[in-house]
Structures are given as structure tokens and as C-alpha cells.
N, CA, C and O of each residue as an XYZ file, in Angstrom:
476
protein
N     -15.049      9.946     -8.003
C     -13.858      9.324     -8.568
C     -12.620      9.748     -7.793
O     -12.456     10.916     -7.441
N     -11.758      8.781     -7.535
C     -10.506      9.055     -6.839
C      -9.378      8.484     -7.696
O      -9.415      7.318     -8.089
N      -8.403      9.293     -7.975
C      -7.219      8.808     -8.682
C      -6.086      8.646     -7.677
O      -5.869      9.501     -6.818
N      -5.372      7.538     -7.802
C      -4.276      7.227     -6.890
C      -2.980      7.147     -7.684
O      -2.930      6.512     -8.738
N      -1.946      7.782     -7.185
C      -0.633      7.741     -7.843
C       0.378      7.159     -6.868
O       0.681      7.738     -5.825
N       0.895      5.978     -7.252
C       1.896      5.294     -6.421
C       3.295      5.769     -6.800
O       3.558      6.098     -7.957
N       4.178      5.801     -5.821
C       5.580      6.103     -6.099
C       6.453      5.565     -4.982
O       5.960      5.168     -3.927
N       7.755      5.556     -5.225
C       8.695      5.196     -4.175
C       9.351      3.839     -4.320
O      10.230      3.490     -3.532
N       8.939      3.069     -5.315
C       9.565      1.768     -5.501
C      10.988      1.896     -6.019
O      11.450      2.990     -6.343
N      11.673      0.767     -6.091
C      13.043      0.788     -6.589
C      13.746     -0.513     -6.293
O      13.136     -1.501     -5.885
N      15.048     -0.485     -6.509
C      15.899     -1.645     -6.254
C      16.682     -1.410     -4.974
O      17.307     -0.364     -4.802
N      16.646     -2.382     -4.082
C      17.331     -2.243     -2.806
C      17.898     -3.602     -2.404
O      17.362     -4.645     -2.781
N      18.970     -3.581     -1.648
C      19.538     -4.837     -1.165
C      18.748     -5.355      0.032
O      18.083     -4.592      0.733
N      18.832     -6.638      0.248
C      18.176     -7.235      1.403
C      18.645     -6.540      2.682
O      19.830     -6.257      2.859
N      17.688     -6.276      3.561
C      17.978     -5.549      4.787
C      17.775     -4.050      4.667
O      17.784     -3.336      5.671
N      17.591     -3.569      3.448
C      17.407     -2.148      3.230
C      15.972     -1.694      3.450
O      15.112     -2.462      3.883
N      15.740     -0.422      3.139
C      14.427      0.187      3.375
C      13.963      0.970      2.160
O      14.763      1.473      1.371
N      12.656      1.056      2.037
C      12.013      1.911      1.041
C      10.745      2.486      1.663
O      10.163      1.895      2.573
N      10.328      3.639      1.164
C       9.048      4.192      1.579
C       8.195      4.441      0.346
O       8.575      5.208     -0.539
N       7.052      3.793      0.293
C       6.114      3.988     -0.796
C       5.118      5.081     -0.421
O       4.737      5.225      0.740
N       4.709      5.840     -1.421
C       3.713      6.894     -1.224
C       2.547      6.676     -2.175
O       2.725      6.210     -3.301
N       1.378      7.012     -1.717
C       0.172      6.938     -2.539
C      -0.558      8.260     -2.374
O      -1.116      8.551     -1.316
N      -0.546      9.053     -3.433
C      -1.193     10.360     -3.394
C      -2.570     10.260     -4.038
O      -2.712      9.789     -5.167
N      -3.569     10.705     -3.310
C      -4.951     10.672     -3.815
C      -5.331     12.022     -4.408
O      -4.870     13.072     -3.961
N      -6.188     11.964     -5.428
C      -6.586     13.196     -6.118
C      -7.645     13.978     -5.349
O      -7.937     15.129     -5.676
N      -8.213     13.351     -4.334
C      -9.239     14.005     -3.537
C      -8.942     13.803     -2.060
O      -8.061     13.028     -1.689
N      -9.679     14.500     -1.236
C      -9.488     14.361      0.201
C      -9.685     12.901      0.616
O     -10.620     12.239      0.166
N      -8.806     12.418      1.468
C      -8.922     11.031      1.915
C      -9.777     10.897      3.165
O      -9.934      9.805      3.712
N     -10.331     12.027      3.612
C     -11.217     11.954      4.775
C     -12.385     11.019      4.508
O     -12.833     10.288      5.392
N     -12.872     11.057      3.262
C     -14.039     10.244      2.935
C     -13.716      8.839      2.491
O     -14.620      8.079      2.144
N     -12.458      8.478      2.493
C     -12.057      7.135      2.063
C     -12.011      6.236      3.289
O     -11.257      6.494      4.228
N     -12.806      5.194      3.280
C     -12.947      4.361      4.465
C     -11.691      3.543      4.768
O     -11.265      3.442      5.919
N     -11.115      2.969      3.735
C      -9.921      2.150      3.925
C      -8.938      2.428      2.788
O      -9.324      2.478      1.621
N      -7.685      2.603      3.137
C      -6.633      2.692      2.138
C      -5.571      1.670      2.492
O      -5.336      1.364      3.661
N      -4.940      1.154      1.458
C      -3.954      0.132      1.752
C      -3.030     -0.147      0.589
O      -3.067      0.524     -0.443
N      -2.207     -1.147      0.783
C      -1.250     -1.586     -0.221
C      -1.414     -3.085     -0.456
O      -1.473     -3.881      0.481
N      -1.483     -3.435     -1.711
C      -1.443     -4.827     -2.139
C      -0.147     -5.027     -2.917
O       0.486     -4.065     -3.353
N       0.233     -6.276     -3.083
C       1.392     -6.572     -3.917
C       1.131     -7.831     -4.731
O       0.356     -8.708     -4.351
N       1.818     -7.876     -5.872
C       1.698     -9.046     -6.732
C       3.062     -9.394     -7.279
O       3.685     -8.615     -8.001
N       3.512    -10.588     -6.918
C       4.777    -11.104     -7.424
C       4.509    -11.927     -8.681
O       3.392    -12.408     -8.870
N       5.508    -12.096     -9.540
C       5.307    -12.877    -10.771
C       4.781    -14.274    -10.476
O       5.335    -14.996     -9.647
N       3.712    -14.643    -11.157
C       3.150    -15.975    -10.990
C       2.319    -16.166     -9.743
O       1.867    -17.277     -9.465
N       2.109    -15.099     -8.984
C       1.347    -15.217     -7.739
C       0.133    -14.297     -7.776
O       0.057    -13.360     -8.571
N      -0.810    -14.595     -6.892
C      -1.995    -13.749     -6.796
C      -1.675    -12.471     -6.040
O      -0.750    -12.418     -5.228
N      -2.456    -11.456     -6.325
C      -2.300    -10.197     -5.590
C      -2.724    -10.431     -4.136
O      -3.752    -11.059     -3.881
N      -1.935     -9.928     -3.193
C      -2.249    -10.108     -1.782
C      -2.217     -8.775     -1.050
O      -1.474     -7.858     -1.402
N      -3.050     -8.703     -0.021
C      -3.048     -7.518      0.822
C      -1.784     -7.508      1.663
O      -1.427     -8.518      2.270
N      -1.109     -6.373      1.701
C       0.078     -6.210      2.530
C      -0.296     -5.508      3.829
O       0.030     -5.980      4.918
N      -0.979     -4.383      3.703
C      -1.372     -3.612      4.880
C      -2.481     -2.654      4.497
O      -2.562     -2.207      3.353
N      -3.338     -2.339      5.464
C      -4.322     -1.296      5.213
C      -4.578     -0.501      6.481
O      -4.195     -0.898      7.581
N      -5.241      0.640      6.290
C      -5.500      1.542      7.408
C      -6.870      2.163      7.194
O      -7.186      2.615      6.093
N      -7.678      2.186      8.236
C      -9.010      2.755      8.132
C      -8.968      4.268      8.338
O      -7.938      4.831      8.709
N     -10.093      4.905      8.093
C     -10.175      6.351      8.308
C      -9.966      6.692      9.782
O      -9.568      7.808     10.115
N     -10.234      5.735     10.652
C     -10.023      5.962     12.082
C      -8.619      5.642     12.551
O      -8.282      5.835     13.719
N      -7.798      5.149     11.629
C      -6.406      4.884     11.978
C      -6.090      3.448     12.371
O      -4.952      3.141     12.726
N      -7.073      2.574     12.314
C      -6.813      1.168     12.629
C      -6.027      0.522     11.498
O      -6.380      0.660     10.327
N      -4.965     -0.179     11.853
C      -4.094     -0.789     10.848
C      -4.196     -2.310     10.867
O      -4.580     -2.926     11.861
N      -3.839     -2.879      9.736
C      -3.882     -4.327      9.574
C      -2.725     -4.724      8.676
O      -2.463     -4.064      7.671
N      -2.022     -5.810      9.035
C      -0.856     -6.248      8.261
C      -0.934     -7.745      7.997
O      -1.454     -8.508      8.811
N      -0.418     -8.146      6.866
C      -0.232     -9.576      6.620
C       0.906    -10.039      7.519
O       1.840     -9.284      7.787
N       0.824    -11.276      7.982
C       1.791    -11.773      8.974
C       3.239    -11.623      8.511
O       4.123    -11.340      9.319
N       3.480    -11.809      7.236
C       4.862    -11.828      6.743
C       5.563    -10.472      6.837
O       6.787    -10.409      6.720
N       4.816     -9.391      7.045
C       5.446     -8.067      7.114
C       5.328     -7.427      8.492
O       5.861     -6.341      8.724
N       4.642     -8.087      9.392
C       4.478     -7.512     10.738
C       5.831     -7.285     11.380
O       6.706     -8.149     11.346
N       5.989     -6.105     11.966
C       7.240     -5.757     12.615
C       8.265     -5.152     11.673
O       9.285     -4.624     12.116
N       7.999     -5.226     10.372
C       8.943     -4.670      9.385
C       8.338     -3.497      8.614
O       9.039     -2.536      8.296
N       7.045     -3.572      8.315
C       6.371     -2.535      7.524
C       5.456     -1.725      8.427
O       4.897     -2.238      9.397
N       5.317     -0.444      8.086
C       4.395      0.427      8.805
C       3.598      1.246      7.817
O       4.168      1.914      6.954
N       2.280      1.199      7.936
C       1.411      2.003      7.082
C       0.931      3.205      7.878
O       0.644      3.108      9.071
N       0.849      4.340      7.194
C       0.376      5.554      7.849
C      -0.345      6.425      6.821
O      -0.185      6.248      5.613
N      -1.131      7.355      7.319
C      -1.834      8.258      6.415
C      -1.698      9.691      6.897
O      -1.752      9.961      8.097
N      -1.524     10.598      5.960
C      -1.440     12.022      6.247
C      -2.643     12.665      5.571
O      -2.630     12.912      4.365
N      -3.677     12.934      6.353
C      -4.909     13.465      5.774
C      -4.695     14.846      5.154
O      -5.347     15.189      4.167
N      -3.798     15.627      5.718
C      -3.562     16.972      5.187
C      -2.947     16.926      3.789
O      -3.152     17.832      2.981
N      -2.195     15.864      3.512
C      -1.545     15.725      2.205
C      -2.252     14.730      1.311
O      -1.795     14.452      0.202
N      -3.374     14.186      1.789
C      -4.117     13.181      1.006
C      -3.205     12.052      0.545
O      -3.277     11.605     -0.600
N      -2.358     11.605      1.445
C      -1.338     10.623      1.080
C      -1.265      9.515      2.114
O      -1.398      9.750      3.315
N      -1.051      8.309      1.624
C      -0.803      7.153      2.474
C       0.608      6.651      2.188
O       1.064      6.653      1.044
N       1.283      6.227      3.236
C       2.667      5.781      3.107
C       2.800      4.329      3.571
O       2.036      3.852      4.410
N       3.774      3.656      3.009
C       4.165      2.331      3.492
C       5.670      2.346      3.698
O       6.441      2.313      2.739
N       6.075      2.396      4.947
C       7.493      2.331      5.281
C       7.884      0.867      5.370
O       7.313      0.111      6.156
N       8.854      0.473      4.568
C       9.266     -0.925      4.509
C      10.716     -1.034      4.960
O      11.619     -0.518      4.302
N      10.932     -1.705      6.077
C      12.270     -1.909      6.619
C      12.628     -3.391      6.585
O      11.764     -4.252      6.425
N      13.904     -3.664      6.737
C      14.390     -5.050      6.756
C      13.831     -5.845      5.577
O      13.317     -6.951      5.742
N      13.940     -5.274      4.418
C      13.359     -5.899      3.230
C      14.040     -7.220      2.904
O      15.240     -7.392      3.117
N      13.243     -8.146      2.384
C      13.710     -9.472      2.026
C      13.465     -9.702      0.538
O      12.592     -9.063     -0.048
N      14.215    -10.596     -0.073
C      13.974    -10.888     -1.500
C      12.524    -11.301     -1.784
O      11.995    -11.013     -2.857
N      11.895    -11.962     -0.838
C      10.503    -12.379     -1.048
C       9.520    -11.219     -1.007
O       8.334    -11.413     -1.273
N       9.987    -10.015     -0.679
C       9.127     -8.833     -0.753
C       9.076     -8.268     -2.169
O       8.309     -7.345     -2.443
N       9.882     -8.814     -3.058
C       9.901     -8.348     -4.440
C       8.544     -8.547     -5.094
O       8.007     -9.654     -5.118
N       7.993     -7.452     -5.628
C       6.660     -7.500     -6.233
C       6.327     -6.112     -6.776
O       7.045     -5.142     -6.531
N       5.237     -6.041     -7.507
C       4.652     -4.742     -7.836
C       3.670     -4.404     -6.721
O       2.797     -5.205     -6.388
N       3.816     -3.232     -6.156
C       2.971     -2.797     -5.049
C       1.924     -1.806     -5.575
O       2.242     -0.854     -6.288
N       0.684     -2.061     -5.204
C      -0.442     -1.252     -5.678
C      -1.152     -0.590     -4.494
O      -1.487     -1.245     -3.507
N      -1.368      0.696     -4.613
C      -2.184      1.393     -3.631
C      -3.653      1.078     -3.900
O      -4.050      0.868     -5.046
N      -4.439      1.046     -2.859
C      -5.839      0.658     -2.951
C      -6.664      1.569     -2.054
O      -6.233      1.939     -0.962
N      -7.844      1.923     -2.521
C      -8.746      2.732     -1.699
C     -10.159      2.194     -1.850
O     -10.578      1.814     -2.944
N     -10.884      2.165     -0.750
C     -12.264      1.681     -0.754
C     -13.151      2.734     -0.106
O     -12.890      3.207      1.000
N     -14.210      3.086     -0.832
C     -15.141      4.100     -0.345
C     -16.528      3.476     -0.275
O     -17.071      3.018     -1.280
N     -17.088      3.466      0.924
C     -18.431      2.925      1.093
C     -19.438      4.006      0.730
O     -19.444      5.092      1.310
N     -20.298      3.686     -0.249
C     -21.327      4.643     -0.672
C     -22.669      3.934     -0.576
O     -23.057      3.201     -1.485
N     -23.366      4.150      0.511
C     -24.631      3.452      0.704
C     -24.369      1.972      0.882
O     -23.678      1.562      1.814
N     -24.928      1.165     -0.022
C     -24.732     -0.271      0.078
C     -23.623     -0.753     -0.847
O     -23.311     -1.943     -0.882
N     -23.036      0.158     -1.586
C     -21.969     -0.207     -2.507
C     -20.603      0.188     -1.954
O     -20.491      1.032     -1.065
N     -19.581     -0.439     -2.498
C     -18.198     -0.080     -2.166
C     -17.484      0.226     -3.471
O     -17.378     -0.637     -4.342
N     -17.000      1.443     -3.609
C     -16.216      1.835     -4.780
C     -14.750      1.575     -4.467
O     -14.239      1.989     -3.427
N     -14.089      0.888     -5.376
C     -12.689      0.502     -5.174
C     -11.823      1.179     -6.232
O     -12.177      1.225     -7.410
N     -10.700      1.696     -5.796
C      -9.781      2.384     -6.692
C      -8.382      1.799     -6.519
O      -8.021      1.330     -5.439
N      -7.599      1.834     -7.603
C      -6.239      1.299     -7.597
C      -5.256      2.302     -8.175
O      -5.578      3.063     -9.087
N      -4.054      2.285     -7.624
C      -2.967      3.012     -8.235
C      -2.394      2.211     -9.390
O      -2.823      1.087     -9.654
N      -1.416      2.802    -10.081
C      -0.857      2.157    -11.267
C       0.198      1.110    -10.917
O       0.591      0.309    -11.765
N       0.646      1.121     -9.682
C       1.640      0.148     -9.241
C       3.047      0.703     -9.293
O       3.383      1.522    -10.148
N       3.861      0.241     -8.362
C       5.274      0.625     -8.333
C       6.098     -0.617     -8.013
O       5.773     -1.373     -7.097
N       7.166     -0.817     -8.776
C       7.965     -2.044     -8.648
C       8.933     -1.932     -7.470
O       9.644     -0.938     -7.322
N       8.942     -2.958     -6.650
C       9.922     -3.093     -5.568
C      10.730     -4.356     -5.839
O      10.171     -5.445     -5.970
N      12.038     -4.203     -5.920
C      12.918     -5.342     -6.160
C      13.966     -5.380     -5.061
O      14.693     -4.411     -4.845
N      14.034     -6.510     -4.372
C      14.984     -6.685     -3.283
C      15.986     -7.750     -3.692
O      15.618     -8.900     -3.934
N      17.247     -7.367     -3.767
C      18.283     -8.309     -4.172
C      18.913     -8.962     -2.949
O      19.009     -8.361     -1.879
N      19.338    -10.199     -3.132
C      19.929    -10.944     -2.002
C      21.426    -10.709     -1.900
O      22.078    -11.255     -1.011
């Protein structure tokens, strides 16, 4: 079992920055992929960015060049640095972790943190 605690959301003006943190209750060495999803009102949850245990990153096109995902294995924490924020980035952001165990994949979620970008 892995517990994830999201933090760092808030209200910011367009063009501003925020850094989200996701602290895991266990070592993240064994977590194959960690990432951030977001869900805006009336929309489906979408992947924003993820990072593998080997450090390979992946971003949705709408955030490329603005967001950076990173992981600190010593602190069991994953970060999402969000720059040049836009009103359309407004959503609840959820940390996500996937652990491959044999033929199964165990998926874990944080509680979510609200990001609101005003125009």
C-alpha cells in the first residue's frame, strides 16, 4: 500500500507559477510510474505529466514547455513545477502512482489539490 499526499495548489493569476508536491508514504524506488492528472468541472480526468522510475517524462501537449515533472527519490516526493499558468489550467490536480506487481498494476491516488488560475 502506498499513500499519496498532494499539496501546493492555490489561486494564482495568469502567467504565474505554482509547484505541486506529492509525498509518498513509502519509498518511490519501487514505483514504476508517478504522475499528475487533473480534472476540471464537467470534464474527464486527464493525464498532465508522468515520470518513470528511470526518469523518462511524458507531458500532455497543452503543458509542454510550461510544466516540469521531477522526482526526488531521497524524499519520496514527486513535484510538478507549473509556469506560465493559464485559466484553462484550472482544475483539481491528483497525484498518481502505478506499481507493477507481476501481471497486475496497483494504482494509487492522492486526495487532490485545487489549482485556480484567474485571468
